[in-house]
């Protein structure tokens, strides 16, 4: 409903702009400094590795967007049938696997030991769901006519499914969070239109779309994450997304199964 | 329960026997009747009736204009007063019961008084009730408002102890309470969403309203169901003597009202409607992103009453309002309230007044979205059906008793979503919630001596969670651990609460008094909202196996003093309030369309305390008031901020309102209001980090650890009053202060390596003009 309110405000401004002005401006806010906090981001998929885990730290809000890596951690990836691997740090803050291969249905655990504290998270890898086909579509909101990609797939009936779409345009992963679940459409043929926030698609763009089947905790994490990215004071309880990591670490660990399709924009 | 109830009855018996002993044995008679406006026949609420010979004895007309006063045999001069009206006086010989209907004549414009009416000049000193404000709707029009739409809620927000929700928000906070802790009644029907246009206007068309009373302290026992205040709004009965039409044309909306007698002096009706017309201008635009917008609201108030006989009168009143917001066929949302009240006033005898009400109220919204052939339709609704029975017994001049009961059946449809595309349709239906809310109350007004009076009572409230439905239990992580299904009509759980209320008035001298009160209130329906502003899709949930009734205990103490022949009123009130079973949200809570919404909630406690200073000038060419509140509201939840007290969103240290109205001539009135308050407590990020798979993310270290910038604003108004018409000019935010509506933390669009804080301000200099007419 945030969208709704923004639309309304926009309309009121548009309608009455001759009479009064609503204004936006950049202001200085005196924000507290915070002590650096650990951020862990890791994944395993059903596609061949290597998989990576990144460990970094928070910085104060008014500092530039450079986030110090955390080196020298002991990072272990294991599954529920006894396989386990110690990851190696290949550049500061990045830890890579070499042997592990994700298998749907297994539960994976990430363990990080850093500065004497252990952080752990588990994630169950769902079965993959295939994309039937991609279609190009256009969508207009007022004057803007933007090109979008439609994803068609069949949701498996009888189980709760959580999906994240990832759009890779000309080799670059797009920064938007598109999540759905099958709460309303269990077992249906699902059509999802991927609206990009920033860059619109142009003729000749090559676009590949990943349909990632994720577990419920990761789904909740991403949903919450997308809400706090540009948080506004009109939310009563903006908060750090509910991480599946223990001991208060920020970030997530996701085991997902993925299927991909490719389209060239006409 | 039984213990406290017993004590109550004992006190009452004792009290009446005491008063009986001290009375001489002369015979007593009762004078009773109705107080009405002589021009329109409207019943007058809260007119004071006194006897010149016995100045310490008096009463006030009730919500239907009825009064009753019992005194010893003799000859008296009865005096009736109401602010803005010429006092009425008549000699009565009391050697039998006397029936006297009183008609008061409104004073001319030049003698008109200020917005907040005191009925008697020293009413604020003598009245037991503290923390109560009455607004006279007729004079609200002088106060400047946004877009020139006069609005009772905007005026209520200018009173001390009442805090405005901010620009574009009709929500208000009373003594630290949240916006959902106000009981908003329109002719006794609960109004669940009091705002139009997502909060820019209230649903109350002031043309249709007669009387507005706000209780912010101890509320009388006949009210219950919300923690912090009662805003009791009564619709106009309509002119019983003449037909009349009045209306107005404003910047945003037009209004039209018709009223008149059904049978002269026997019954009357009143119908008022209003509609905005911004959308009509939008349609003219050639820009398809503008002309496809649907954006309007309308509402309709109607009321009729009829005198059946000497002792009976019936009333039928209703409200219907709708907001529509949409864009082409792509997106739409509409929402609105409907209320209906049927009332029957009956006089058993000259001392016993009864009112029976049948009450219906609903609020619903529908959201539709249609994107590339995918349709989503979401419906949600809350419905009340209730009955209220009130008795008022005017025992003698020292004692009055009120008692009654209230029973409401609540049915809530939290959400039914239908999803359809070319191939299939599926439906998600959240479990509907049913409950039955009952209350019995009794209260006793007792004048112990000419200087001490007391009003005490108790409300017994029962709230039953009913089937059919599925009830879940959750573990600490919010995962469902059990579910139980119940059939229709099954009682799942009943919460009982005893709510004692007491208020004392001790008159120090002719010009000053001390008042004290204690009251407990409970709340069984709770509004869930993750936004600090009111949204049409905010959802009410009842108590359940997981959600317990909210409870508040408030003590307050006040000193009231009048100066210069009562032309200045001063009051200082302090309060301390303890809150239990308060509701807040888990980090990242999802409360929209969620069957397990109760798993997203946290339960904790709170405390609110403060000092309210109020100085009002009631008479003269220049009148108005200054209100100042110093207060604190804090919450404590085990899961938030390490279990420490933290400021509630509506916590504001300082809050000042200044209202001035100057009557230049018979034709011209000028007004100005100025408000200042400390910014709300909000959560800002204290750091940031990067998630490679997504973006830079804000890092929060505590809930409500920051403040919005202080808010202040000056509004100016001028009214020209002609014979049959008037013009109102207003300038909202006269010095163009950019008050922060929201502050957003985002990536700097010019430098992705940086982040920035962006403030949005809504209204800067909003001039408006409204033309009002009547014939």
XYZ file of N, CA and C in Angstrom, chain A residues 48-238:
573
model
N 26.342 -26.957 -10.981
C 27.725 -27.200 -10.538
C 28.367 -25.955 -9.922
N 29.213 -26.163 -8.919
C 29.889 -25.066 -8.237
C 30.972 -24.483 -9.111
N 31.949 -23.742 -8.588
C 32.048 -23.435 -7.148
C 30.969 -22.450 -6.666
N 30.656 -22.589 -5.387
C 29.743 -21.649 -4.725
C 30.586 -20.745 -3.849
N 30.125 -19.537 -3.626
C 30.920 -18.661 -2.766
C 30.135 -18.159 -1.565
N 30.882 -17.747 -0.566
C 30.330 -17.115 0.640
C 31.096 -15.820 0.817
N 30.386 -14.743 1.045
C 31.077 -13.459 1.234
C 30.839 -12.985 2.658
N 31.901 -12.523 3.292
C 31.771 -11.998 4.654
C 32.304 -10.569 4.673
N 31.458 -9.659 5.140
C 31.873 -8.250 5.176
C 31.322 -7.608 6.440
N 31.457 -6.287 6.501
C 31.001 -5.570 7.693
C 30.145 -4.378 7.322
N 29.344 -3.949 8.283
C 28.547 -2.725 8.091
C 29.458 -1.515 8.262
N 29.028 -0.389 7.676
C 29.715 0.895 7.928
C 28.660 1.906 8.352
N 29.120 3.054 8.839
C 28.175 4.107 9.222
C 27.446 4.632 7.982
N 26.264 5.164 8.208
C 25.419 5.538 7.080
C 26.040 6.627 6.209
N 26.745 7.561 6.836
C 27.278 8.684 6.062
C 28.619 8.378 5.383
N 29.105 7.152 5.538
C 30.360 6.788 4.875
C 30.078 6.334 3.443
N 31.118 6.337 2.581
C 30.912 5.835 1.217
C 30.575 4.347 1.241
N 30.055 3.876 0.085
C 29.634 2.484 -0.001
C 30.799 1.532 -0.227
N 31.779 1.557 0.672
C 32.819 0.526 0.616
C 32.758 -0.235 1.925
N 32.647 -1.548 1.780
C 32.348 -2.362 2.948
C 33.530 -3.281 3.227
N 34.164 -3.123 4.383
C 35.380 -3.887 4.664
C 35.129 -5.393 4.671
N 35.977 -6.171 3.956
C 35.836 -7.627 3.985
C 36.307 -8.196 5.321
N 35.809 -9.360 5.674
C 36.275 -10.048 6.873
C 37.089 -11.262 6.425
N 38.381 -11.213 6.740
C 39.293 -12.286 6.318
C 39.562 -13.239 7.468
N 40.104 -14.391 7.094
C 40.601 -15.323 8.103
C 39.535 -16.107 8.829
N 38.320 -16.151 8.274
C 37.260 -16.917 8.930
C 37.347 -18.372 8.522
N 36.837 -19.254 9.368
C 36.743 -20.669 9.022
C 35.319 -20.908 8.537
N 35.200 -21.258 7.254
C 33.877 -21.369 6.641
C 33.653 -22.803 6.172
N 32.597 -23.440 6.662
C 32.318 -24.831 6.332
C 30.928 -24.967 5.733
N 30.848 -25.778 4.681
C 29.570 -26.074 4.051
C 29.315 -27.569 4.229
N 28.133 -27.937 4.745
C 27.863 -29.368 4.952
C 26.415 -29.669 4.612
N 26.120 -30.972 4.400
C 24.724 -31.337 4.140
C 24.240 -32.311 5.201
N 22.983 -32.727 5.087
C 22.378 -33.534 6.142
C 22.680 -35.026 5.998
N 23.510 -35.408 5.006
C 23.873 -36.830 4.939
C 25.378 -37.023 5.172
N 26.002 -36.033 5.765
C 27.356 -36.234 6.237
C 28.466 -35.680 5.362
N 28.129 -35.071 4.221
C 29.178 -34.438 3.414
C 29.531 -33.085 3.992
N 30.780 -32.708 3.861
C 31.214 -31.442 4.438
C 32.450 -30.939 3.705
N 32.591 -29.626 3.607
C 33.758 -29.071 2.918
C 34.163 -27.758 3.568
N 35.488 -27.585 3.696
C 36.032 -26.341 4.222
C 36.283 -25.408 3.042
N 35.732 -24.221 3.072
C 35.875 -23.302 1.948
C 37.187 -22.524 2.072
N 37.761 -22.151 0.901
C 39.027 -21.413 0.933
C 38.801 -19.969 0.541
N 39.554 -19.076 1.209
C 39.419 -17.647 0.940
C 40.255 -17.329 -0.285
N 39.610 -16.976 -1.394
C 40.401 -16.742 -2.617
C 40.677 -15.276 -2.839
N 39.813 -14.366 -2.441
C 40.186 -12.957 -2.295
C 39.627 -12.518 -0.947
N 40.132 -11.426 -0.357
C 39.709 -11.084 1.010
C 38.184 -11.024 1.112
N 37.649 -11.786 2.048
C 36.214 -11.748 2.309
C 35.419 -12.722 1.463
N 36.021 -13.302 0.423
C 35.311 -14.264 -0.428
C 35.845 -15.674 -0.189
N 34.924 -16.604 0.098
C 35.307 -17.979 0.400
C 34.619 -18.874 -0.617
N 35.415 -19.823 -1.214
C 34.891 -20.575 -2.328
C 34.912 -22.074 -2.053
N 33.907 -22.772 -2.585
C 33.873 -24.238 -2.472
C 34.577 -24.832 -3.684
N 34.917 -26.105 -3.617
C 35.518 -26.738 -4.789
C 34.860 -28.070 -5.112
N 34.407 -28.823 -4.113
C 33.930 -30.182 -4.364
C 32.414 -30.313 -4.337
N 31.772 -29.554 -3.434
C 30.352 -29.732 -3.191
C 29.525 -29.528 -4.451
N 28.452 -30.330 -4.548
C 27.465 -30.148 -5.608
C 26.092 -30.278 -4.947
N 25.284 -29.231 -5.080
C 23.986 -29.218 -4.419
C 23.024 -30.236 -5.009
N 22.235 -30.868 -4.164
C 21.238 -31.849 -4.585
C 19.882 -31.453 -3.977
N 18.856 -31.292 -4.818
C 17.539 -30.906 -4.292
C 17.055 -31.905 -3.251
N 16.390 -31.411 -2.229
C 15.855 -32.266 -1.178
C 16.760 -32.348 0.035
N 18.040 -32.004 -0.150
C 18.944 -32.035 1.004
C 18.919 -30.704 1.749
N 19.286 -30.778 3.035
C 19.384 -29.564 3.826
C 20.855 -29.233 4.021
N 21.225 -28.027 3.705
C 22.620 -27.597 3.789
C 22.833 -26.659 4.963
N 24.021 -26.774 5.546
C 24.348 -25.922 6.682
C 25.643 -25.174 6.396
N 25.598 -23.873 6.639
C 26.796 -23.042 6.520
C 27.247 -22.680 7.920
N 28.535 -22.895 8.214
C 29.064 -22.534 9.519
C 30.248 -21.592 9.318
N 30.233 -20.481 10.013
C 31.307 -19.497 9.906
C 31.857 -19.247 11.302
N 33.169 -19.419 11.437
C 33.828 -19.080 12.703
C 34.723 -17.879 12.433
N 34.381 -16.769 13.069
C 35.152 -15.558 12.835
C 35.335 -14.832 14.151
N 36.578 -14.477 14.458
C 36.910 -13.783 15.698
C 36.282 -14.437 16.926
N 36.334 -15.768 16.929
C 35.873 -16.499 18.101
C 34.380 -16.704 18.213
N 33.617 -16.210 17.229
C 32.161 -16.386 17.280
C 31.736 -17.282 16.129
N 30.812 -18.218 16.406
C 30.323 -19.125 15.364
C 28.935 -18.684 14.910
N 28.786 -18.579 13.600
C 27.495 -18.239 13.007
C 27.089 -19.405 12.126
N 25.834 -19.827 12.222
C 25.415 -20.972 11.412
C 24.027 -20.746 10.845
N 23.787 -21.340 9.661
C 22.462 -21.256 9.054
C 22.215 -22.513 8.252
N 20.936 -22.938 8.229
C 20.577 -24.097 7.429
C 19.521 -23.696 6.418
N 19.562 -24.370 5.268
C 18.573 -24.070 4.241
C 18.298 -25.350 3.465
N 17.022 -25.600 3.182
C 16.631 -26.811 2.466
C 16.529 -26.475 0.985
N 17.153 -27.298 0.159
C 17.086 -27.033 -1.283
C 15.826 -27.661 -1.873
N 14.894 -26.832 -2.381
C 13.661 -27.384 -2.966
C 13.965 -28.026 -4.310
N 12.968 -28.722 -4.837
C 13.112 -29.289 -6.176
C 13.007 -28.169 -7.196
N 13.720 -28.306 -8.321
C 13.668 -27.239 -9.325
C 12.309 -27.221 -10.027
N 11.922 -26.047 -10.481
C 10.708 -25.885 -11.276
C 11.123 -25.254 -12.596
N 10.724 -25.907 -13.688
C 11.184 -25.462 -15.009
C 10.354 -24.301 -15.535
N 11.033 -23.437 -16.288
C 10.323 -22.376 -17.005
C 9.835 -22.992 -18.314
N 8.543 -22.849 -18.618
C 8.040 -23.385 -19.879
C 8.523 -22.529 -21.046
N 8.275 -21.239 -20.949
C 8.760 -20.334 -21.995
C 8.729 -18.887 -21.501
N 9.498 -18.046 -22.215
C 9.491 -16.616 -21.940
C 8.779 -15.925 -23.086
N 8.112 -14.848 -22.789
C 7.441 -14.057 -23.818
C 7.791 -12.598 -23.598
N 7.878 -11.880 -24.688
C 8.086 -10.437 -24.545
C 6.727 -9.760 -24.505
N 6.611 -8.762 -23.614
C 5.344 -8.060 -23.501
C 5.639 -6.587 -23.294
N 4.609 -5.789 -23.393
C 4.830 -4.379 -23.068
C 3.766 -3.954 -22.086
N 4.116 -2.988 -21.321
C 3.201 -2.529 -20.293
C 3.237 -1.017 -20.260
N 2.054 -0.421 -20.242
C 2.067 1.042 -20.199
C 1.406 1.547 -18.941
N 2.061 2.454 -18.326
C 1.495 3.175 -17.206
C 1.566 4.630 -17.612
N 0.457 5.135 -18.118
C 0.470 6.497 -18.626
C 1.211 6.540 -19.942
N 2.118 7.482 -20.058
C 2.819 7.709 -21.313
C 3.908 6.675 -21.568
N 4.505 6.211 -20.461
C 5.631 5.293 -20.614
C 5.147 3.947 -21.137
N 5.830 3.467 -22.140
C 5.520 2.153 -22.646
C 6.785 1.338 -22.507
N 6.785 0.399 -21.554
C 8.046 -0.291 -21.319
C 7.936 -1.750 -21.727
N 9.070 -2.281 -22.181
C 9.131 -3.675 -22.599
C 9.431 -4.524 -21.379
N 8.724 -5.617 -21.256
C 8.933 -6.498 -20.112
C 8.988 -7.934 -20.600
N 9.468 -8.794 -19.705
C 9.520 -10.217 -20.020
C 8.489 -10.937 -19.146
N 7.742 -11.810 -19.789
C 6.756 -12.633 -19.098
C 7.317 -14.024 -18.933
N 7.211 -14.577 -17.724
C 7.721 -15.922 -17.470
C 6.520 -16.858 -17.305
N 6.498 -17.940 -18.031
C 5.416 -18.923 -17.933
C 5.960 -20.219 -17.363
N 5.353 -20.713 -16.319
C 5.780 -22.000 -15.747
C 4.611 -22.634 -15.008
N 4.727 -23.939 -14.738
C 3.668 -24.631 -13.992
C 4.140 -24.901 -12.577
N 3.336 -24.438 -11.633
C 3.653 -24.641 -10.220
C 3.279 -26.071 -9.828
N 4.167 -26.804 -9.141
C 3.812 -28.152 -8.693
C 2.696 -28.072 -7.637
N 1.682 -28.908 -7.819
C 0.534 -28.855 -6.915
C 0.835 -29.524 -5.586
N 0.143 -29.099 -4.564
C 0.173 -29.793 -3.281
C 1.330 -29.458 -2.360
N 2.293 -28.647 -2.818
C 3.367 -28.231 -1.904
C 3.499 -26.714 -1.946
N 4.022 -26.164 -0.842
C 4.235 -24.713 -0.799
C 5.509 -24.392 -1.572
N 5.399 -23.533 -2.561
C 6.574 -23.144 -3.337
C 6.864 -21.661 -3.177
N 8.142 -21.352 -3.136
C 8.581 -19.956 -3.019
C 9.589 -19.715 -4.129
N 9.396 -18.627 -4.845
C 10.244 -18.380 -6.002
C 10.896 -17.009 -5.945
N 12.098 -16.962 -6.481
C 12.726 -15.679 -6.755
C 13.138 -15.673 -8.219
N 12.780 -14.617 -8.953
C 13.216 -14.467 -10.337
C 14.455 -13.600 -10.359
N 15.419 -13.992 -11.174
C 16.601 -13.158 -11.373
C 16.704 -12.883 -12.858
N 16.844 -11.619 -13.210
C 16.937 -11.251 -14.615
C 18.378 -10.808 -14.898
N 18.962 -11.422 -15.901
C 20.339 -11.061 -16.270
C 20.290 -10.453 -17.657
N 20.549 -9.143 -17.727
C 20.455 -8.435 -19.008
C 21.856 -8.201 -19.545
N 22.139 -8.687 -20.723
C 23.450 -8.538 -21.349
C 24.576 -8.906 -20.378
N 24.352 -9.966 -19.636
C 25.377 -10.457 -18.728
C 25.412 -9.789 -17.359
N 24.566 -8.801 -17.129
C 24.574 -8.096 -15.833
C 23.293 -8.423 -15.055
N 23.482 -8.906 -13.817
C 22.311 -9.226 -12.996
C 21.593 -7.939 -12.586
N 20.288 -7.876 -12.844
C 19.514 -6.667 -12.557
C 19.216 -6.572 -11.063
N 19.278 -5.317 -10.573
C 19.071 -5.116 -9.134
C 17.597 -4.922 -8.819
N 16.849 -5.976 -8.945
C 15.488 -5.861 -8.416
C 15.113 -7.167 -7.761
N 14.142 -7.108 -6.913
C 13.759 -8.270 -6.135
C 12.372 -8.651 -6.596
N 12.278 -9.759 -7.300
C 10.958 -10.192 -7.751
C 10.685 -11.556 -7.142
N 9.734 -11.601 -6.206
C 9.447 -12.818 -5.452
C 7.979 -13.166 -5.608
N 7.670 -14.426 -5.703
C 6.269 -14.823 -5.592
C 6.182 -16.137 -4.824
N 5.006 -16.421 -4.316
C 4.757 -17.752 -3.775
C 3.480 -18.268 -4.407
N 3.143 -19.516 -4.126
C 1.992 -20.111 -4.801
C 0.757 -20.131 -3.910
N 0.753 -19.255 -2.910
C -0.357 -19.238 -1.961
C -1.701 -19.113 -2.689
N -1.729 -18.271 -3.711
C -2.973 -18.042 -4.435
C -3.105 -18.908 -5.675
N -2.029 -19.569 -6.075
C -2.029 -20.198 -7.392
C -1.423 -21.590 -7.348
N -1.665 -22.316 -6.280
C -1.036 -23.635 -6.150
C -1.432 -24.545 -7.301
N -0.435 -25.098 -7.960
C -0.685 -26.049 -9.041
C -1.080 -25.409 -10.361
N -1.067 -24.072 -10.406
C -1.522 -23.388 -11.631
C -0.418 -23.244 -12.668
N -0.844 -22.918 -13.884
C 0.057 -22.336 -14.878
C 0.257 -20.897 -14.416
N 1.473 -20.528 -14.102
C 1.681 -19.177 -13.584
C 2.350 -18.315 -14.648
N 1.837 -17.079 -14.767
C 2.466 -16.107 -15.651
C 2.926 -14.948 -14.777
N 4.200 -14.664 -14.828
C 4.704 -13.531 -14.042
C 5.385 -12.546 -14.974
N 5.041 -11.278 -14.800
C 5.659 -10.239 -15.605
C 6.741 -9.571 -14.763
N 7.947 -9.538 -15.299
C 9.057 -8.953 -14.536
C 9.186 -7.461 -14.854
N 8.794 -6.649 -13.916
C 8.933 -5.198 -14.094
C 10.278 -4.778 -13.538
N 11.060 -4.160 -14.369
C 12.347 -3.681 -13.876
C 12.156 -2.302 -13.271
N 12.815 -2.046 -12.158
C 12.692 -0.749 -11.504
C 13.375 0.353 -12.306
N 14.600 0.071 -12.701
C 15.431 1.139 -13.256
C 15.569 1.032 -14.773
N 16.459 0.126 -15.194
C 16.724 0.033 -16.631
C 15.578 -0.629 -17.358
N 15.125 0.006 -18.409
C 14.108 -0.652 -19.226
C 14.809 -1.475 -20.308
N 14.085 -2.433 -20.833
C 14.657 -3.300 -21.851
C 14.562 -2.631 -23.218
N 15.593 -2.852 -24.028
C 15.614 -2.292 -25.386
C 15.773 -3.410 -26.408
N 15.406 -3.076 -27.630
C 15.543 -4.039 -28.719
C 16.996 -4.512 -28.809
N 17.185 -5.805 -28.929
C 18.534 -6.355 -29.049
C 19.118 -6.821 -27.730
N 18.516 -6.434 -26.612
C 19.028 -6.896 -25.317
C 18.865 -8.405 -25.226
N 19.914 -9.049 -24.726
C 19.754 -10.480 -24.462
C 19.467 -10.633 -22.974
N 18.391 -11.343 -22.713
C 17.923 -11.446 -21.330
C 17.803 -12.907 -20.967
N 18.472 -13.296 -19.869
C 18.177 -14.643 -19.372
C 17.487 -14.505 -18.024
N 16.539 -15.390 -17.824
C 15.744 -15.341 -16.599
C 15.964 -16.631 -15.833
N 16.314 -16.481 -14.550
C 16.451 -17.640 -13.673
C 15.202 -17.748 -12.807
N 14.664 -18.945 -12.704
C 13.592 -19.197 -11.750
C 14.213 -19.997 -10.616
N 14.424 -19.321 -9.498
C 15.064 -19.976 -8.357
C 13.993 -20.438 -7.384
N 14.017 -21.719 -7.064
C 13.116 -22.245 -6.029
C 13.868 -22.140 -4.707
N 13.312 -21.352 -3.792
C 14.012 -21.082 -2.529
C 13.164 -21.586 -1.365
N 13.748 -21.647 -0.199
C 12.939 -22.114 0.929
C 12.226 -20.919 1.587
N 11.300 -21.222 2.480
C 10.418 -20.207 3.047
C 11.195 -19.123 3.815
N 12.209 -19.544 4.601
C 12.964 -18.559 5.381
C 13.675 -17.553 4.487
N 14.248 -18.076 3.404
C 14.980 -17.200 2.489
C 14.002 -16.267 1.769
N 12.860 -16.827 1.408
C 11.807 -16.014 0.789
C 11.426 -14.854 1.712
N 11.178 -15.162 2.981
C 10.822 -14.105 3.944
C 11.946 -13.090 4.110
N 13.165 -13.598 4.081
C 14.317 -12.700 4.211
C 14.355 -11.715 3.045
N 14.245 -12.233 1.828
C 14.329 -11.356 0.650
C 13.156 -10.377 0.593
N 11.978 -10.873 0.976
C 10.813 -9.995 0.931
C 11.013 -8.807 1.884
N 11.486 -9.137 3.054
C 11.730 -8.102 4.042
C 12.879 -7.195 3.601
N 13.890 -7.801 2.989
C 15.053 -7.045 2.522
C 14.645 -5.984 1.496
N 13.769 -6.377 0.573
C 13.395 -5.426 -0.466
C 12.628 -4.249 0.129
N 12.013 -4.473 1.295
C 11.271 -3.372 1.915
C 12.166 -2.379 2.648
N 13.310 -2.838 3.141
C 14.142 -1.917 3.914
C 15.223 -1.245 3.074
N 15.352 -1.663 1.825
C 16.429 -1.112 1.021
C 16.322 0.404 0.903
N 15.143 0.884 0.592
C 14.995 2.334 0.642
C 13.918 2.617 1.666
N 14.264 2.479 2.931
C 13.248 2.574 3.965
C 12.842 4.014 4.155
N 11.578 4.184 4.485
C 11.042 5.518 4.687
C 10.527 5.602 6.110
N 10.487 6.814 6.626
C 10.057 6.996 8.006
C 8.580 6.696 8.189
N 7.842 6.472 7.075
C 6.420 6.225 7.280
C 6.123 4.755 7.579
N 7.154 3.941 7.656
C 6.936 2.567 8.118
C 7.145 2.552 9.621
N 6.229 1.894 10.361
C 6.354 1.921 11.818
C 7.475 1.045 12.332
N 7.791 -0.012 11.599
C 8.780 -0.921 12.160
C 9.779 -1.382 11.119
N 10.514 -0.450 10.496
C 11.559 -0.925 9.600
C 12.591 -1.662 10.453
